[in-house]
mmCIF file of N, CA and C in Angstrom:
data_model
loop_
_atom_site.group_PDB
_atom_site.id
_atom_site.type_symbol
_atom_site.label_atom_id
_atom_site.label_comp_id
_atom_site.label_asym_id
_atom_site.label_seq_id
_atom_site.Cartn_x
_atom_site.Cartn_y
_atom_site.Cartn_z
ATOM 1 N N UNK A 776 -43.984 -138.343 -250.908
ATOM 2 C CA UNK A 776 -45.260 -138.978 -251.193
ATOM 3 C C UNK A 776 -46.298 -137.882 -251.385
ATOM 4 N N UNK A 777 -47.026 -138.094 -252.709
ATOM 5 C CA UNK A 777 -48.134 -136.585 -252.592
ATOM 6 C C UNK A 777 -49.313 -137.352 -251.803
ATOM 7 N N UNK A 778 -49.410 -135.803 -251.357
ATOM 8 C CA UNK A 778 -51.244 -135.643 -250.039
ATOM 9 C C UNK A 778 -52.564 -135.492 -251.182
ATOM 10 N N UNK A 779 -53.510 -136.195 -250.721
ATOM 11 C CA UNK A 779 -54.515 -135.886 -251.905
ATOM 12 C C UNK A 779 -55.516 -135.015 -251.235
ATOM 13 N N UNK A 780 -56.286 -134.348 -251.990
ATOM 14 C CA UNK A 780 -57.487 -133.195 -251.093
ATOM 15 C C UNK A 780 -57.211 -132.059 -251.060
ATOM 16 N N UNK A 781 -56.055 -131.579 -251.057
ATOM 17 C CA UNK A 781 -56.390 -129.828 -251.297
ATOM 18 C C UNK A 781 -56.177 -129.547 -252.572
ATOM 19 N N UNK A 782 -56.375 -128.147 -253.003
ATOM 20 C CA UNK A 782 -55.949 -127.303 -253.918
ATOM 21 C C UNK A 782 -54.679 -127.497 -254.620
ATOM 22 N N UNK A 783 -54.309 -127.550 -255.844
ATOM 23 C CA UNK A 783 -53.034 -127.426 -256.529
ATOM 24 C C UNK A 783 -52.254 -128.706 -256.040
ATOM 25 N N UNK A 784 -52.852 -129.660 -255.470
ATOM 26 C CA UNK A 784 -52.349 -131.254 -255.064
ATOM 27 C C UNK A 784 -52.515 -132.277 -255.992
ATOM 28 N N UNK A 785 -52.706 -133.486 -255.653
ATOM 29 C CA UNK A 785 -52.782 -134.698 -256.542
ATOM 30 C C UNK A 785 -54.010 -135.001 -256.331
ATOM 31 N N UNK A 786 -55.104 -135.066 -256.723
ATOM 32 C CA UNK A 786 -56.284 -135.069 -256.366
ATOM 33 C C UNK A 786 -57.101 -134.276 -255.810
ATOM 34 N N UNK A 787 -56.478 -132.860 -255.596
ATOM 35 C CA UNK A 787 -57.236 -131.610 -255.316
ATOM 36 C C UNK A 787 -58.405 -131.474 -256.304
ATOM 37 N N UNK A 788 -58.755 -130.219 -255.769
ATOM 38 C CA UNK A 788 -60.090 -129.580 -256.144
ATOM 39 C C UNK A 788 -59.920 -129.285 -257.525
ATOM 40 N N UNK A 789 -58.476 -128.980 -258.206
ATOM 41 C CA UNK A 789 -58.568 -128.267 -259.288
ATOM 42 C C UNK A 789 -58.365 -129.854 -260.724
ATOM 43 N N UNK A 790 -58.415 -130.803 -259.991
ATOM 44 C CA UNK A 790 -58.548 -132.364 -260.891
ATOM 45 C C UNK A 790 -59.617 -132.618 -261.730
ATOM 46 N N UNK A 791 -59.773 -132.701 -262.667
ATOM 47 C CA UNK A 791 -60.887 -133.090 -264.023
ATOM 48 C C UNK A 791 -61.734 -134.768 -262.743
ATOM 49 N N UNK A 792 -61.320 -135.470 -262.302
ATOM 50 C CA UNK A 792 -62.044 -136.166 -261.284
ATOM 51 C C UNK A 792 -63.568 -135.459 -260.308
ATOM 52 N N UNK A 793 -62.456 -134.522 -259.312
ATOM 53 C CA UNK A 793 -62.918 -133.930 -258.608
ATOM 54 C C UNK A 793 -63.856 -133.143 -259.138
ATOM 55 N N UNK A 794 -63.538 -132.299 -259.944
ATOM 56 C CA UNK A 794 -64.638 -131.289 -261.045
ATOM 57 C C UNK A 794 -65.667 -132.125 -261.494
ATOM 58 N N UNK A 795 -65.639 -133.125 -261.882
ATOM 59 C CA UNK A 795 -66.492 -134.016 -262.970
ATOM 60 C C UNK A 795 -67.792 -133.966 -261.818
ATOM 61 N N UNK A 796 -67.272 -134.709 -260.656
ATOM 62 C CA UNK A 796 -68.088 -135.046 -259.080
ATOM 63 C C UNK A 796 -68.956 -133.947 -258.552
ATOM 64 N N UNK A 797 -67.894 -132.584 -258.534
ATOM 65 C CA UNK A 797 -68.583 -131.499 -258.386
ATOM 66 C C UNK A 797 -69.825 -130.947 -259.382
ATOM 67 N N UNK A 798 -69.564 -130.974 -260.414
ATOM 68 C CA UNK A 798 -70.620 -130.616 -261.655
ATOM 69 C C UNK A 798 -71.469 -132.201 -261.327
ATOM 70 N N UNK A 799 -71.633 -133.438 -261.364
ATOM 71 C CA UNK A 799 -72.733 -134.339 -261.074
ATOM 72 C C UNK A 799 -73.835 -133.695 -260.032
ATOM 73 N N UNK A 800 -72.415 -133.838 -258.518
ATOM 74 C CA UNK A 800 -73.236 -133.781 -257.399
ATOM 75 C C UNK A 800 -74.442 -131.721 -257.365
ATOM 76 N N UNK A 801 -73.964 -130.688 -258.471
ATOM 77 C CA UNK A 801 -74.378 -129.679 -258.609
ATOM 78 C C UNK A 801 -75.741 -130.155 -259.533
ATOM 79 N N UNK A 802 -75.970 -131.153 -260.494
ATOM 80 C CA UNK A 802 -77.131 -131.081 -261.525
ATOM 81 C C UNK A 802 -77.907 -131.888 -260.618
ATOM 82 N N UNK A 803 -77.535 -132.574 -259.668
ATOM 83 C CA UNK A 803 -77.964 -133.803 -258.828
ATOM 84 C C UNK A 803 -79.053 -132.828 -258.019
ATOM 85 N N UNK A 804 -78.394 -131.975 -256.884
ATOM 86 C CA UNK A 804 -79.060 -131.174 -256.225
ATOM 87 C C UNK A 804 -80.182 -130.240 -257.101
ATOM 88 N N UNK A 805 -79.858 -129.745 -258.097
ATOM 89 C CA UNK A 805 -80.717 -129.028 -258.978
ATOM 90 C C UNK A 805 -81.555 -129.588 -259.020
ATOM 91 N N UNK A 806 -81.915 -130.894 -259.153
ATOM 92 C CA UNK A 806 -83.022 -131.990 -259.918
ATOM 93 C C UNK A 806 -83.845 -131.999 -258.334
ATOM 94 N N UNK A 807 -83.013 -132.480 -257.477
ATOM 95 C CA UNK A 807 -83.749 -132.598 -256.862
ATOM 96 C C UNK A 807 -84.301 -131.378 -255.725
ATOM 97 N N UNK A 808 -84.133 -130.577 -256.011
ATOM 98 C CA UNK A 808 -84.339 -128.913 -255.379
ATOM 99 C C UNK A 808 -86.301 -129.007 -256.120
ATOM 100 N N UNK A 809 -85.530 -129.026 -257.963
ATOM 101 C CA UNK A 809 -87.151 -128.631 -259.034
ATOM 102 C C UNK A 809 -87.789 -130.014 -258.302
ATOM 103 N N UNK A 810 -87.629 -131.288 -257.823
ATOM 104 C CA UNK A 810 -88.522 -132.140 -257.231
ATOM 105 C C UNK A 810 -89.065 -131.925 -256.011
ATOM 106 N N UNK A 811 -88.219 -131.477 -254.903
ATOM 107 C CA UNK A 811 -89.184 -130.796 -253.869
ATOM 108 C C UNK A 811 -90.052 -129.523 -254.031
ATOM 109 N N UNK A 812 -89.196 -128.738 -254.654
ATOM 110 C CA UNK A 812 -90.294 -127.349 -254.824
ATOM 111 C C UNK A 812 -91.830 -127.959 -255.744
ATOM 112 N N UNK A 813 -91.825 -128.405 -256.515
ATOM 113 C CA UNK A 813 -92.739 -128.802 -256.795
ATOM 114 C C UNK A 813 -93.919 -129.903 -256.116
ATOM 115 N N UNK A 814 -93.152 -130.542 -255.329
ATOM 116 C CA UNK A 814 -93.881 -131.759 -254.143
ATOM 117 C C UNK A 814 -94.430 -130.580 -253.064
ATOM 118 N N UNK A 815 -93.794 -129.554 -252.893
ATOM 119 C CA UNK A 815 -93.748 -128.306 -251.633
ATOM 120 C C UNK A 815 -95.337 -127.776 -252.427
ATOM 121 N N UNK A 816 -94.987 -127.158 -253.550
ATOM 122 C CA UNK A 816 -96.491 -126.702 -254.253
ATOM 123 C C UNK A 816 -97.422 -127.567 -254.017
ATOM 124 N N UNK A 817 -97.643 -128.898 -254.699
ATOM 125 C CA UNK A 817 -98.330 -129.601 -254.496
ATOM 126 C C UNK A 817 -99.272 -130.062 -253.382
ATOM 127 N N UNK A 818 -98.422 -130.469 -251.908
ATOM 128 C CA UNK A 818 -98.483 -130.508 -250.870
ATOM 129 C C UNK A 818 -99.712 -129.075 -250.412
ATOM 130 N N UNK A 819 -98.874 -127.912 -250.678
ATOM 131 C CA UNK A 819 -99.597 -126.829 -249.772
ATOM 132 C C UNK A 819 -100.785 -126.293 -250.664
ATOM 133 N N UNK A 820 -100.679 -126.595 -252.134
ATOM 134 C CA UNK A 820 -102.261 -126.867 -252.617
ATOM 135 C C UNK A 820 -102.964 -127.539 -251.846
ATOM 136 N N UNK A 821 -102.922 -128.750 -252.196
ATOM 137 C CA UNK A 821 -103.641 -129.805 -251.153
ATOM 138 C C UNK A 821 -103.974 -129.495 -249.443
ATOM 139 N N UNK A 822 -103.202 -128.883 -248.931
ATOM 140 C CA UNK A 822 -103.643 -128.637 -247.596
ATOM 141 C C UNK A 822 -104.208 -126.901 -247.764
ATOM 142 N N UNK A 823 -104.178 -126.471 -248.475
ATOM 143 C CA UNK A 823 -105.298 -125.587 -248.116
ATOM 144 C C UNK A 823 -106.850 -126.080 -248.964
ATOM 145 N N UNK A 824 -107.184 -126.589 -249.654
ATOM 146 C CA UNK A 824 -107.704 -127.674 -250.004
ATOM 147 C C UNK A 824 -108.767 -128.142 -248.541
ATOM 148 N N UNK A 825 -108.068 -129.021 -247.973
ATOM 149 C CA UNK A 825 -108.427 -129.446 -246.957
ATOM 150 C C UNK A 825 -108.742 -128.697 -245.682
ATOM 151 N N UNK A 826 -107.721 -127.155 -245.931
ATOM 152 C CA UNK A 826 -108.259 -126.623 -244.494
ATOM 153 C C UNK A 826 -109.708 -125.551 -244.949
ATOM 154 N N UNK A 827 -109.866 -125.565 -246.047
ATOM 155 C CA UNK A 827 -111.177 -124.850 -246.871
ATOM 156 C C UNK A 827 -112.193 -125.827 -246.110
ATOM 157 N N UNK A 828 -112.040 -126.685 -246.782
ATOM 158 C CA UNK A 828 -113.072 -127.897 -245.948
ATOM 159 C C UNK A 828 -113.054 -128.687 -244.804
ATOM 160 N N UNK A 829 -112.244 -127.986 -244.166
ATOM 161 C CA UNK A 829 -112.383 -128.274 -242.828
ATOM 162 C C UNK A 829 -113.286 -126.929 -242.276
ATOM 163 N N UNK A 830 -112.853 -125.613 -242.762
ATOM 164 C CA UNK A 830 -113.875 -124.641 -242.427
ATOM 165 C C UNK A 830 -114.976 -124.802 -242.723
ATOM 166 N N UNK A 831 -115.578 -125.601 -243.851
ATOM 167 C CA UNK A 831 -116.675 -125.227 -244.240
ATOM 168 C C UNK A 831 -117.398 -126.545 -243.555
ATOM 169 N N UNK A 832 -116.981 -127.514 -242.656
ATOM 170 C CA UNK A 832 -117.253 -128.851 -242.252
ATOM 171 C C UNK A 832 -118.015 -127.947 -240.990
ATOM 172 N N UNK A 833 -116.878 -127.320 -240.393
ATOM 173 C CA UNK A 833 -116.885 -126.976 -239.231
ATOM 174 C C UNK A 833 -118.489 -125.800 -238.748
ATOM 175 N N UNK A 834 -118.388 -124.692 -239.880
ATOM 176 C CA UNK A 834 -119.469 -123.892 -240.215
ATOM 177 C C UNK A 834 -120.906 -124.649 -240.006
ATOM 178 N N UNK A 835 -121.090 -125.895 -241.034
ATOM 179 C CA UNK A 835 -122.209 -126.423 -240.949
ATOM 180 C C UNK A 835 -122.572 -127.527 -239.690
ATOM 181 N N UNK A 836 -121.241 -127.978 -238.708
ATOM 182 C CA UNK A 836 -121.663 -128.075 -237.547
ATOM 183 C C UNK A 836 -122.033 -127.047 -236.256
ATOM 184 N N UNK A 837 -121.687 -126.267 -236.383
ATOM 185 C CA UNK A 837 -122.032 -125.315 -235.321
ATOM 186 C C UNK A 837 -123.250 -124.834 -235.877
ATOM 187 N N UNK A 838 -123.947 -124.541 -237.144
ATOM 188 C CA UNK A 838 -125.045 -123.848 -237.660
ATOM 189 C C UNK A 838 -125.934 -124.940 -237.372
ATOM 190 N N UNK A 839 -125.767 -126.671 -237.576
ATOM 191 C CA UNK A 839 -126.621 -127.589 -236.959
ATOM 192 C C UNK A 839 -126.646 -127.822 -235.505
ATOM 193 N N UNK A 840 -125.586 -127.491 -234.813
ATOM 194 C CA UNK A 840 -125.906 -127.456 -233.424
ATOM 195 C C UNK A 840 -126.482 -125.662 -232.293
ATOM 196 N N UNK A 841 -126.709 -124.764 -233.676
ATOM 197 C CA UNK A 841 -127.625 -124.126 -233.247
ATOM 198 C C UNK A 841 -129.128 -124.392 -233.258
ATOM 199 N N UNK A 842 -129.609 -124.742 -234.544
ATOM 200 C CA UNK A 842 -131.097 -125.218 -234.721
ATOM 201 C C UNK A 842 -131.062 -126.571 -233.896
ATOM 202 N N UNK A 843 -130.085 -127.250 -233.625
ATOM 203 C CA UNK A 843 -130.958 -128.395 -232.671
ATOM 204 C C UNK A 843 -131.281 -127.631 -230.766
ATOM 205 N N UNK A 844 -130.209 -126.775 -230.688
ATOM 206 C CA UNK A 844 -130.285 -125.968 -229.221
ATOM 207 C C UNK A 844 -131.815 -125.528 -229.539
ATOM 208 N N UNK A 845 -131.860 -124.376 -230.453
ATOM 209 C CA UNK A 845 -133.345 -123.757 -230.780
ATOM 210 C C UNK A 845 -134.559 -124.791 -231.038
ATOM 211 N N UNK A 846 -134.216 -125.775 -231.428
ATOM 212 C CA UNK A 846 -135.147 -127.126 -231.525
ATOM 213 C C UNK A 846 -135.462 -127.542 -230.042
ATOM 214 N N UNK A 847 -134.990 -127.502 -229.412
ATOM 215 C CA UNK A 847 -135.025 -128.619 -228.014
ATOM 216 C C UNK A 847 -135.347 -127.286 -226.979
ATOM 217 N N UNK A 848 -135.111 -125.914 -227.136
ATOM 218 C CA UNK A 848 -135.500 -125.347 -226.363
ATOM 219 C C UNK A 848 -136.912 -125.002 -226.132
ATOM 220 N N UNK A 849 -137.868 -125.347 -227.397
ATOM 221 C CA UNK A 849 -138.976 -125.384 -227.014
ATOM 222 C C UNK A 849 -139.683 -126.173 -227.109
ATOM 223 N N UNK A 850 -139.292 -127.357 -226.064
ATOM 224 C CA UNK A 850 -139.887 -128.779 -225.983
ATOM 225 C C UNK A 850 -139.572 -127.980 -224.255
ATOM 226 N N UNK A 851 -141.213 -128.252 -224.132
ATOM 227 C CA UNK A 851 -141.868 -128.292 -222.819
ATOM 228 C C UNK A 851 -142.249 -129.879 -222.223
ATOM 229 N N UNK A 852 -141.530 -130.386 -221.063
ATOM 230 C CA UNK A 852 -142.145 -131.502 -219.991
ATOM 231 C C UNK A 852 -143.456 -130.757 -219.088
ATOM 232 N N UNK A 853 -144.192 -132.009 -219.757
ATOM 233 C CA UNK A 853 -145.589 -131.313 -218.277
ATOM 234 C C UNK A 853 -145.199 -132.128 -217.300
ATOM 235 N N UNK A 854 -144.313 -133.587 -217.134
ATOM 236 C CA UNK A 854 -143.907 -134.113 -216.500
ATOM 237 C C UNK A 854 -142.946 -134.584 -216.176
ATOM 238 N N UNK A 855 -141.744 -135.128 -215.133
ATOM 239 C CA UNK A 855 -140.739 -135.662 -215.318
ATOM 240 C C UNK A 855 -140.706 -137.034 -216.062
ATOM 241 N N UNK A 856 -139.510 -136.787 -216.358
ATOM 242 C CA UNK A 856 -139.435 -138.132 -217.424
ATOM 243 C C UNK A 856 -138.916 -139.424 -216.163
ATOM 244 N N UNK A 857 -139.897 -140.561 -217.190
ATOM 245 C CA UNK A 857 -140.142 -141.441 -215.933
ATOM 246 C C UNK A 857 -138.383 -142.466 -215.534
ATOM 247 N N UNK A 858 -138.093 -142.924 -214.609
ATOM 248 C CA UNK A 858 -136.786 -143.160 -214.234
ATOM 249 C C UNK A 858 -136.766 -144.551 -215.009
ATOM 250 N N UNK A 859 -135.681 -144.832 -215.627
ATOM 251 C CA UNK A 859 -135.287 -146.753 -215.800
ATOM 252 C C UNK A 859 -134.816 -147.438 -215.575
#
């Protein structure tokens, strides 16, 4: 009875079947290799993108929570503020 699956067998590796599968499942991966690398570009455009403006979010809060410190530091009470 022939064994199928290896080399120089009945359905081995060296079968116009097996080959056909191998060359699909090889253009298959290709395709989808050029579809992630390109989703991968895309993606890490976009997040530096976002981490630009997250710096520059971040910049103009700390530069507004300096002028409000410098704002409020020279506000003088002649009195305590009354309780409620």
């Amino acid at each position: 009875m022939p064994m199928l699956g290896g080399a120089g067998e009945v359905g081995g590796a060296d079968t116009p079947a097996y080959s056909s599968r191998s060359t699909n499942l090889s253009a298959l991966a290709a395709v989808l290799r050029t579809k992630l690398t390109a989703r991968l570009g895309t993606d890490s455009a976009r997040l530096d993108e976002l981490l630009k403006r997250l710096v520059e979010v971040d910049l103009t809060i700390n530069e507004q929570r300096v002028r409000f410190q410098d704002a409020i530091r020279a506000i003088k009470l002649v009195s305590p503020l009354p309780v409620t």
